[in-house]
Short mmCIF file of N, CA, C and O in Angstrom, two decimals:
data_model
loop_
_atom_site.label_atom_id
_atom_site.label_comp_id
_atom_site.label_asym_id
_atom_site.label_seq_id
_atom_site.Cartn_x
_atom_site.Cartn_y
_atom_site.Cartn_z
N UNK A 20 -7.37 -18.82 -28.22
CA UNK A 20 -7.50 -18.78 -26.78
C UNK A 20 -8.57 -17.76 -26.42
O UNK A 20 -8.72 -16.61 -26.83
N UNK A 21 -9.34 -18.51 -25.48
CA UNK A 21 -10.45 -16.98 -24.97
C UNK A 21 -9.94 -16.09 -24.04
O UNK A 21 -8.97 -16.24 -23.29
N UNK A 22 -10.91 -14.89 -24.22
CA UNK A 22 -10.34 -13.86 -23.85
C UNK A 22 -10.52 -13.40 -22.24
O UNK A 22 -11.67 -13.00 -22.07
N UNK A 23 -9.82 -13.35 -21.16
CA UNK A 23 -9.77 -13.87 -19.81
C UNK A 23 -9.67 -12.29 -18.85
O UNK A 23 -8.99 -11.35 -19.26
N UNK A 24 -10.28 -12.24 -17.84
CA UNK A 24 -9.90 -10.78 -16.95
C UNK A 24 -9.35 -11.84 -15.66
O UNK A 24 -9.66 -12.92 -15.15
N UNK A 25 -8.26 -10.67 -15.52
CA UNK A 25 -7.67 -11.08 -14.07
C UNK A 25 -7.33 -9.42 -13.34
O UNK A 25 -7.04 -8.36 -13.91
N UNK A 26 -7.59 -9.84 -11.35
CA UNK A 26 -7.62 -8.08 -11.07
C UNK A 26 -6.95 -8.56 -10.11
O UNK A 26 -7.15 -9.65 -9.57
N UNK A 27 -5.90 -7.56 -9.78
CA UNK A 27 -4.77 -7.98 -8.80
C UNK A 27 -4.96 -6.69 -7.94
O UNK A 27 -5.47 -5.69 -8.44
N UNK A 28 -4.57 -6.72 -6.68
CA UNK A 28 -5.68 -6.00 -5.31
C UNK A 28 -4.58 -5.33 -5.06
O UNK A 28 -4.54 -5.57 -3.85
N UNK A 29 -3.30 -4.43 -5.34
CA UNK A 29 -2.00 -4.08 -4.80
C UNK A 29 -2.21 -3.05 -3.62
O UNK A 29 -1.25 -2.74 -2.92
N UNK A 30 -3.55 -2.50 -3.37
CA UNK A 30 -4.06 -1.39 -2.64
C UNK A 30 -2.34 -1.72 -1.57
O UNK A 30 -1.73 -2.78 -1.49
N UNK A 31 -2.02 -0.48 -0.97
CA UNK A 31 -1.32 -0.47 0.55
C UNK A 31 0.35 -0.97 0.14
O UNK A 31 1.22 -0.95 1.01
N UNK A 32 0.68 -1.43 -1.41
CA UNK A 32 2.00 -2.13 -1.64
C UNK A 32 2.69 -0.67 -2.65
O UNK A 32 2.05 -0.14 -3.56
N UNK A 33 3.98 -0.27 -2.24
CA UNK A 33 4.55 0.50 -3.10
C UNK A 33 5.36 -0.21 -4.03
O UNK A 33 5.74 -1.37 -3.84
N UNK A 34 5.67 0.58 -5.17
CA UNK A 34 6.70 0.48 -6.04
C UNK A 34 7.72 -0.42 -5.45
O UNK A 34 8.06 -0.14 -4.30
N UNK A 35 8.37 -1.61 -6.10
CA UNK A 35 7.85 -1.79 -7.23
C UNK A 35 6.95 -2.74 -7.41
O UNK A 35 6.50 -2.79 -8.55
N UNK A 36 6.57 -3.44 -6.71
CA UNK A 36 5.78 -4.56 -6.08
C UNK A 36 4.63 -4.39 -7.06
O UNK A 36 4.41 -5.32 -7.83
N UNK A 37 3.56 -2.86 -7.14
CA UNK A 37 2.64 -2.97 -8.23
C UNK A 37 2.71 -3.76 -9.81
O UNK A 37 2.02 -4.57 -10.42
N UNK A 38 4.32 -2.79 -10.08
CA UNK A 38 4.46 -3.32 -11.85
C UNK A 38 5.05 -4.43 -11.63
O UNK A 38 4.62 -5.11 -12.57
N UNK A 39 5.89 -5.25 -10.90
CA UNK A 39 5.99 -6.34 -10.73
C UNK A 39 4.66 -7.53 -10.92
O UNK A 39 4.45 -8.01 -12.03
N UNK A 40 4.20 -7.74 -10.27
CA UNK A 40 2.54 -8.07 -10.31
C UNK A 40 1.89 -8.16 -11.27
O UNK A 40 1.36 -9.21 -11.66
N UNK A 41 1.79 -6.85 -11.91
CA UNK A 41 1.10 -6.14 -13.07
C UNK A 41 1.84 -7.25 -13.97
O UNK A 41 1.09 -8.02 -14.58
N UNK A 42 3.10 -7.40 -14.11
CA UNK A 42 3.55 -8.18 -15.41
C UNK A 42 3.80 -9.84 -14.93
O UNK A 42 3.83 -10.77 -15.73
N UNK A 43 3.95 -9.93 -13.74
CA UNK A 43 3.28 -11.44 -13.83
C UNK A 43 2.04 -12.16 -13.83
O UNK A 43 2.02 -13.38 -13.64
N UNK A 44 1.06 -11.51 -14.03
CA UNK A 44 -0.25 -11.54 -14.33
C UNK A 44 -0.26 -11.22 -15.93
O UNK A 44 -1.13 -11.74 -16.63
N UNK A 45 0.51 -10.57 -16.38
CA UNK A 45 0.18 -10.52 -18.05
C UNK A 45 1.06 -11.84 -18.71
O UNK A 45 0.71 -12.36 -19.77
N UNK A 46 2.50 -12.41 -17.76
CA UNK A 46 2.81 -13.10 -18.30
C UNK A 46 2.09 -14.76 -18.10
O UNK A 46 2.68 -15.71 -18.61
N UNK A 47 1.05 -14.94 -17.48
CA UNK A 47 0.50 -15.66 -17.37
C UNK A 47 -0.93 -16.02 -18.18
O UNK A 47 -1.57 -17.06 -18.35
N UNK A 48 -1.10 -14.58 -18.60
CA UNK A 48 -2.62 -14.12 -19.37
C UNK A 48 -2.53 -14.81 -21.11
O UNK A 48 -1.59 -14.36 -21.78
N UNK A 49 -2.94 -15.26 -21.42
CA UNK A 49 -3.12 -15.41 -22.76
C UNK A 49 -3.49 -14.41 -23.64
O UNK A 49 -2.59 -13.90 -24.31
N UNK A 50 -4.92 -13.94 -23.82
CA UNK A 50 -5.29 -12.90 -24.62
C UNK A 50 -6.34 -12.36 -23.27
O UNK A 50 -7.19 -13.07 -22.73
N UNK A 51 -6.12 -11.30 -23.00
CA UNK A 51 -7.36 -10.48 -21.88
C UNK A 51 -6.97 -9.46 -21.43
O UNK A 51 -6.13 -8.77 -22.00
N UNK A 52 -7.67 -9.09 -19.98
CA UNK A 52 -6.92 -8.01 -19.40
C UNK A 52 -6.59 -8.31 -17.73
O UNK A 52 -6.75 -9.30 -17.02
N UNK A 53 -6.13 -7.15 -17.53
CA UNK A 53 -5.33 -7.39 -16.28
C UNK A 53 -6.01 -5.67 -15.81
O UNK A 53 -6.21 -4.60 -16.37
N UNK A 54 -6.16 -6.24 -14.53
CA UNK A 54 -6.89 -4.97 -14.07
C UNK A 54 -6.36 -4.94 -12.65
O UNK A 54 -6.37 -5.95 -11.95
N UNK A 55 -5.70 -3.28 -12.06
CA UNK A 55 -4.32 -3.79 -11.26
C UNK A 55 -5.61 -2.43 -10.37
O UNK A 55 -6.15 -1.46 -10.90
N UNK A 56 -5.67 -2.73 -9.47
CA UNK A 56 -6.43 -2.00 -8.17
C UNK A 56 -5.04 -1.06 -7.38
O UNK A 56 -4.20 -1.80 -6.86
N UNK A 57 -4.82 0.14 -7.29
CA UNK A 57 -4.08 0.52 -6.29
C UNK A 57 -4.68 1.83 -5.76
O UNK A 57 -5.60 2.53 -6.17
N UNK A 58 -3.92 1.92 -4.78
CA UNK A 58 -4.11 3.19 -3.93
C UNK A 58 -2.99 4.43 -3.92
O UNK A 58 -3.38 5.44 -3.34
N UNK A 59 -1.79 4.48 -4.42
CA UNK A 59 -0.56 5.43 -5.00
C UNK A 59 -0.63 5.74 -5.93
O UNK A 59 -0.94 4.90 -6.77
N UNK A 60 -0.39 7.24 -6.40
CA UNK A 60 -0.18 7.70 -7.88
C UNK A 60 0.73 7.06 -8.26
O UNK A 60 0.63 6.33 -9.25
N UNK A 61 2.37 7.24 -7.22
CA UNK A 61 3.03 6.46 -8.06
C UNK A 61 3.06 5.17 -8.41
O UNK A 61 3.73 4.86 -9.40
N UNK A 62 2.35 4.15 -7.67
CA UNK A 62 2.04 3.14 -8.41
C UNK A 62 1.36 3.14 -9.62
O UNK A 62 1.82 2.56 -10.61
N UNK A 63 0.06 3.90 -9.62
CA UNK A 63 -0.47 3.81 -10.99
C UNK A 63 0.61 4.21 -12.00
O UNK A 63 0.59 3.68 -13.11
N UNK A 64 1.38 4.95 -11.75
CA UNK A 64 2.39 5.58 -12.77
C UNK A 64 3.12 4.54 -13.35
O UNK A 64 3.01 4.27 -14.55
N UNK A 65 3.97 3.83 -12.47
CA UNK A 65 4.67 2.70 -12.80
C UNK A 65 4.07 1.61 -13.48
O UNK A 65 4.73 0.65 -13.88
N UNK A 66 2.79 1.70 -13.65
CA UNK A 66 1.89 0.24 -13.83
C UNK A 66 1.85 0.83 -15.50
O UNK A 66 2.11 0.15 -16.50
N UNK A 67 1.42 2.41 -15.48
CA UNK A 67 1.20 2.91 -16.75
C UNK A 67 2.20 3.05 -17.70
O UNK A 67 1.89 3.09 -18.89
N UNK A 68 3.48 3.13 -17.33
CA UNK A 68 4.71 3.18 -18.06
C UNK A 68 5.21 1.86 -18.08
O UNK A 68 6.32 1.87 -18.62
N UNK A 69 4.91 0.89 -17.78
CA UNK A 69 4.87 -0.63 -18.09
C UNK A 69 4.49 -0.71 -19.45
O UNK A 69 5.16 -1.00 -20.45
N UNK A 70 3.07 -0.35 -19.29
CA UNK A 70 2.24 -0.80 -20.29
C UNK A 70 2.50 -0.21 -21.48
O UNK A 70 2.17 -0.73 -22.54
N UNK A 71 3.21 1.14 -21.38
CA UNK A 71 3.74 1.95 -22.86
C UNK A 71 4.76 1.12 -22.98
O UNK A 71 4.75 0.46 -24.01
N UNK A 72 5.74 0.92 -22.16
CA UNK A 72 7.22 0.21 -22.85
C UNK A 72 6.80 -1.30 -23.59
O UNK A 72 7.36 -1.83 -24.54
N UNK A 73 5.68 -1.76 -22.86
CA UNK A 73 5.46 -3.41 -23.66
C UNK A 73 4.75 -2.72 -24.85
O UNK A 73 4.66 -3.51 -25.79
N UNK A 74 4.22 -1.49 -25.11
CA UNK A 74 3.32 -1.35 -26.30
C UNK A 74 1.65 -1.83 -26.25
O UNK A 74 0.87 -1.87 -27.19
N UNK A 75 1.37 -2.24 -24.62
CA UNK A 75 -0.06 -2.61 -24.75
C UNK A 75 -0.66 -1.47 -24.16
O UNK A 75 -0.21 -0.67 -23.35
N UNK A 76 -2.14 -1.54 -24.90
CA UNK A 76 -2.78 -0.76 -24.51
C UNK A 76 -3.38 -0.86 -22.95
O UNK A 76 -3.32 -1.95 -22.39
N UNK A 77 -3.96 0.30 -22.21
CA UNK A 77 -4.64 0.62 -21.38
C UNK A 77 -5.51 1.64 -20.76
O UNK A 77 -5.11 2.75 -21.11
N UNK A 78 -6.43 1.72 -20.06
CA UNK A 78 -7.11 2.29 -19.59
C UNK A 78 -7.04 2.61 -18.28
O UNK A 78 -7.07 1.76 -17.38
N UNK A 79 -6.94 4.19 -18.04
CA UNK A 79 -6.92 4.06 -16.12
C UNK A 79 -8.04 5.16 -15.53
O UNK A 79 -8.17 6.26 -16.08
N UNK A 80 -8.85 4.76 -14.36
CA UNK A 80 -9.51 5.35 -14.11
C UNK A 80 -9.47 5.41 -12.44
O UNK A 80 -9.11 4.45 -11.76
N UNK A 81 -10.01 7.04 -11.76
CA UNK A 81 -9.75 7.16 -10.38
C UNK A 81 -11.20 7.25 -9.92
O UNK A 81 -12.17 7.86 -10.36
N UNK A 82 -10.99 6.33 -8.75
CA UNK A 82 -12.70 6.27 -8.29
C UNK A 82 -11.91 6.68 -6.34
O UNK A 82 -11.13 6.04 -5.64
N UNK A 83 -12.43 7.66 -6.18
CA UNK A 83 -12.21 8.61 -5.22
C UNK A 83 -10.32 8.82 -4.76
O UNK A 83 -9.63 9.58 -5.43
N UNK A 84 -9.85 8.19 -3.80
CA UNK A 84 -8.60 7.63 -3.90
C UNK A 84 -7.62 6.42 -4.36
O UNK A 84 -6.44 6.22 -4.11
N UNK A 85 -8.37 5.83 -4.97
CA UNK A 85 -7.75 4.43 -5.64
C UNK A 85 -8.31 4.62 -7.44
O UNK A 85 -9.27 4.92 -8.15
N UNK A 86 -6.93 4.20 -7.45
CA UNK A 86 -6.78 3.90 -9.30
C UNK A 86 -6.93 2.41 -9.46
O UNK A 86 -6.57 1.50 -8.71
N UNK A 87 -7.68 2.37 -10.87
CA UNK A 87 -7.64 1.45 -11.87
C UNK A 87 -7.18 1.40 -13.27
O UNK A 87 -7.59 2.01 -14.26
N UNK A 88 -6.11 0.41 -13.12
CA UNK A 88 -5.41 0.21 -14.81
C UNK A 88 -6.09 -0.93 -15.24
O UNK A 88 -6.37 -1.93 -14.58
N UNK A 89 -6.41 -0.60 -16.78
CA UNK A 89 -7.09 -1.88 -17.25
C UNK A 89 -6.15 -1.77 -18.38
O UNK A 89 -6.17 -0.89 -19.25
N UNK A 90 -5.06 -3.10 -18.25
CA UNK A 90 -4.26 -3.23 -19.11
C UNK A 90 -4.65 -4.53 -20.31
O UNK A 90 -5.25 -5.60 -20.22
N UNK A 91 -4.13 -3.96 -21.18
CA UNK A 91 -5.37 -5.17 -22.44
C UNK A 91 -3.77 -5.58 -23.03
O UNK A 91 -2.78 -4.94 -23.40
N UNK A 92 -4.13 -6.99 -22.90
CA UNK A 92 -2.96 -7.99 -23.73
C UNK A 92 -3.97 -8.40 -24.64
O UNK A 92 -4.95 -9.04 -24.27
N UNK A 93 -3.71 -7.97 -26.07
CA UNK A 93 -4.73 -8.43 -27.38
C UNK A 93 -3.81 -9.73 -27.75
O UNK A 93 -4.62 -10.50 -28.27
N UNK A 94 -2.62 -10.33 -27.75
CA UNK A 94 -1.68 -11.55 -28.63
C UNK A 94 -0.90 -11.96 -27.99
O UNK A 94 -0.09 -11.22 -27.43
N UNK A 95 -0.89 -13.44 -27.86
CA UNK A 95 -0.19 -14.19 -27.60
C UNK A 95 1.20 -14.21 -27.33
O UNK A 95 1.80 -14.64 -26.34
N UNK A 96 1.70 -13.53 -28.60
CA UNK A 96 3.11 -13.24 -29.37
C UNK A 96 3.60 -12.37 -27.75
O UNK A 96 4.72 -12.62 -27.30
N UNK A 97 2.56 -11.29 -26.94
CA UNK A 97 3.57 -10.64 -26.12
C UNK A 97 4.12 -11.64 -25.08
O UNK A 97 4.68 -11.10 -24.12
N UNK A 98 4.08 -12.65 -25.07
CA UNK A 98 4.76 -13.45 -23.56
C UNK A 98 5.97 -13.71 -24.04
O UNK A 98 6.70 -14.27 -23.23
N UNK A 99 6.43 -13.49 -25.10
CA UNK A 99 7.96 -13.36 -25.58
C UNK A 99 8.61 -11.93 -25.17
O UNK A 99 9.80 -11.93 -24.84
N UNK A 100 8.02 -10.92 -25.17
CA UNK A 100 8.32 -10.04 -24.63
C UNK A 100 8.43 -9.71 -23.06
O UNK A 100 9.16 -8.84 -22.59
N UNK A 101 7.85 -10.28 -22.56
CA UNK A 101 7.25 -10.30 -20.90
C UNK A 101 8.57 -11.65 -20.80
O UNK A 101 8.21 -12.82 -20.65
N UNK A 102 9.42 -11.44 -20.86
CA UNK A 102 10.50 -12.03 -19.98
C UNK A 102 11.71 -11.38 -18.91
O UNK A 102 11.69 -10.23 -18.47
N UNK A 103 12.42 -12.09 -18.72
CA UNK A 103 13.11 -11.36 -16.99
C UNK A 103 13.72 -10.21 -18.12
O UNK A 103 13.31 -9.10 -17.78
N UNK A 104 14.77 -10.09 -19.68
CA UNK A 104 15.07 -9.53 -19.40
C UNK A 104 14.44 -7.82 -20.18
O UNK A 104 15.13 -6.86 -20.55
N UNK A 105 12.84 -8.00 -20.19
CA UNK A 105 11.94 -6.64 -20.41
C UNK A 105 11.83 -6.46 -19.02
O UNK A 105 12.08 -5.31 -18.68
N UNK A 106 11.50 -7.35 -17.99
CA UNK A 106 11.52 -6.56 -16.63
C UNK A 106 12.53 -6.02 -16.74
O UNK A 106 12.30 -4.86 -17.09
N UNK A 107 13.93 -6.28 -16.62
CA UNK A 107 14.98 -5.54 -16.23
C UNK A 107 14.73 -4.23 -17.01
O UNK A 107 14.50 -3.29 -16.24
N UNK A 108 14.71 -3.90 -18.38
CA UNK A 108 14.13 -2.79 -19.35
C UNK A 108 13.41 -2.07 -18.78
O UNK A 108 13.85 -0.92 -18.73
N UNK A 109 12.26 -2.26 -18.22
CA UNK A 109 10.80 -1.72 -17.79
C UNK A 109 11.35 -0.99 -16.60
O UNK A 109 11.17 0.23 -16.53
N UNK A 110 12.03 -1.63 -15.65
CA UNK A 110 12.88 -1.03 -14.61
C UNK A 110 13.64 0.26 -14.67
O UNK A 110 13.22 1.38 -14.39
N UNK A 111 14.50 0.01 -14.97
CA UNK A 111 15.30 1.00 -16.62
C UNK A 111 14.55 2.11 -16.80
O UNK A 111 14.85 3.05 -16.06
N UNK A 112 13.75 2.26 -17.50
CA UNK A 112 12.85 3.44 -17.81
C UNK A 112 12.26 3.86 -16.33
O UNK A 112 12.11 5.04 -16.04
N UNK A 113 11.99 2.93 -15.55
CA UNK A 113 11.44 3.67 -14.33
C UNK A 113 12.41 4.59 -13.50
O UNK A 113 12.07 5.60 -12.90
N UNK A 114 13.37 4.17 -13.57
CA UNK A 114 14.66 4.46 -12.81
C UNK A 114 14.61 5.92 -13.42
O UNK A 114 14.48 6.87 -12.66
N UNK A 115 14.71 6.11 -14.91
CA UNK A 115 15.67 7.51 -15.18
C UNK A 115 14.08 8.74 -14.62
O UNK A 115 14.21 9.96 -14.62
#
């Protein structure tokens, strides 16, 4: 499968609505990245502790008040992981 960018605009949406997003865009992604636009730390936070609990890598960068996560799905294999019940998990860790 080729390798695909998708950028999801969450600017102005709080928690949890970002990592929500964030992982239905990866569960749709084949092999690429997902590049999640916001304007909250704690959104970026939540988007970033997503991406540690699935084990994918990412990149985040702040361009004046808005963050960018560039989350990289390298395999296929993760859309077995990216089901309802790792959201519920991913949640979980956000919570404590």
């Amino acid at each position: 499968m080729d390798w695909a960018e998708v950028t999801i605009d969450v600017r102005g949406l709080s928690c949890p609505t970002p990592q929500v997003r964030a992982l239905e865009a990866l569960k749709k992604l084949g092999r690429g990245e997902v590049v999640v636009l916001m304007d909250e730390r704690a959104a970026c936070e939540s988007v970033i502790r997503t991406a540690r609990a699935l084990g994918l890598a990412y990149h985040v960068q702040m361009n004046g008040q808005e963050f960018v996560v560039r989350v990289h799905k390298m395999e296929e294999l993760w859309a077995s992981r990216l089901n309802a019940t790792e959201l519920t998990e991913v949640q979980r860790v956000e919570d404590d």
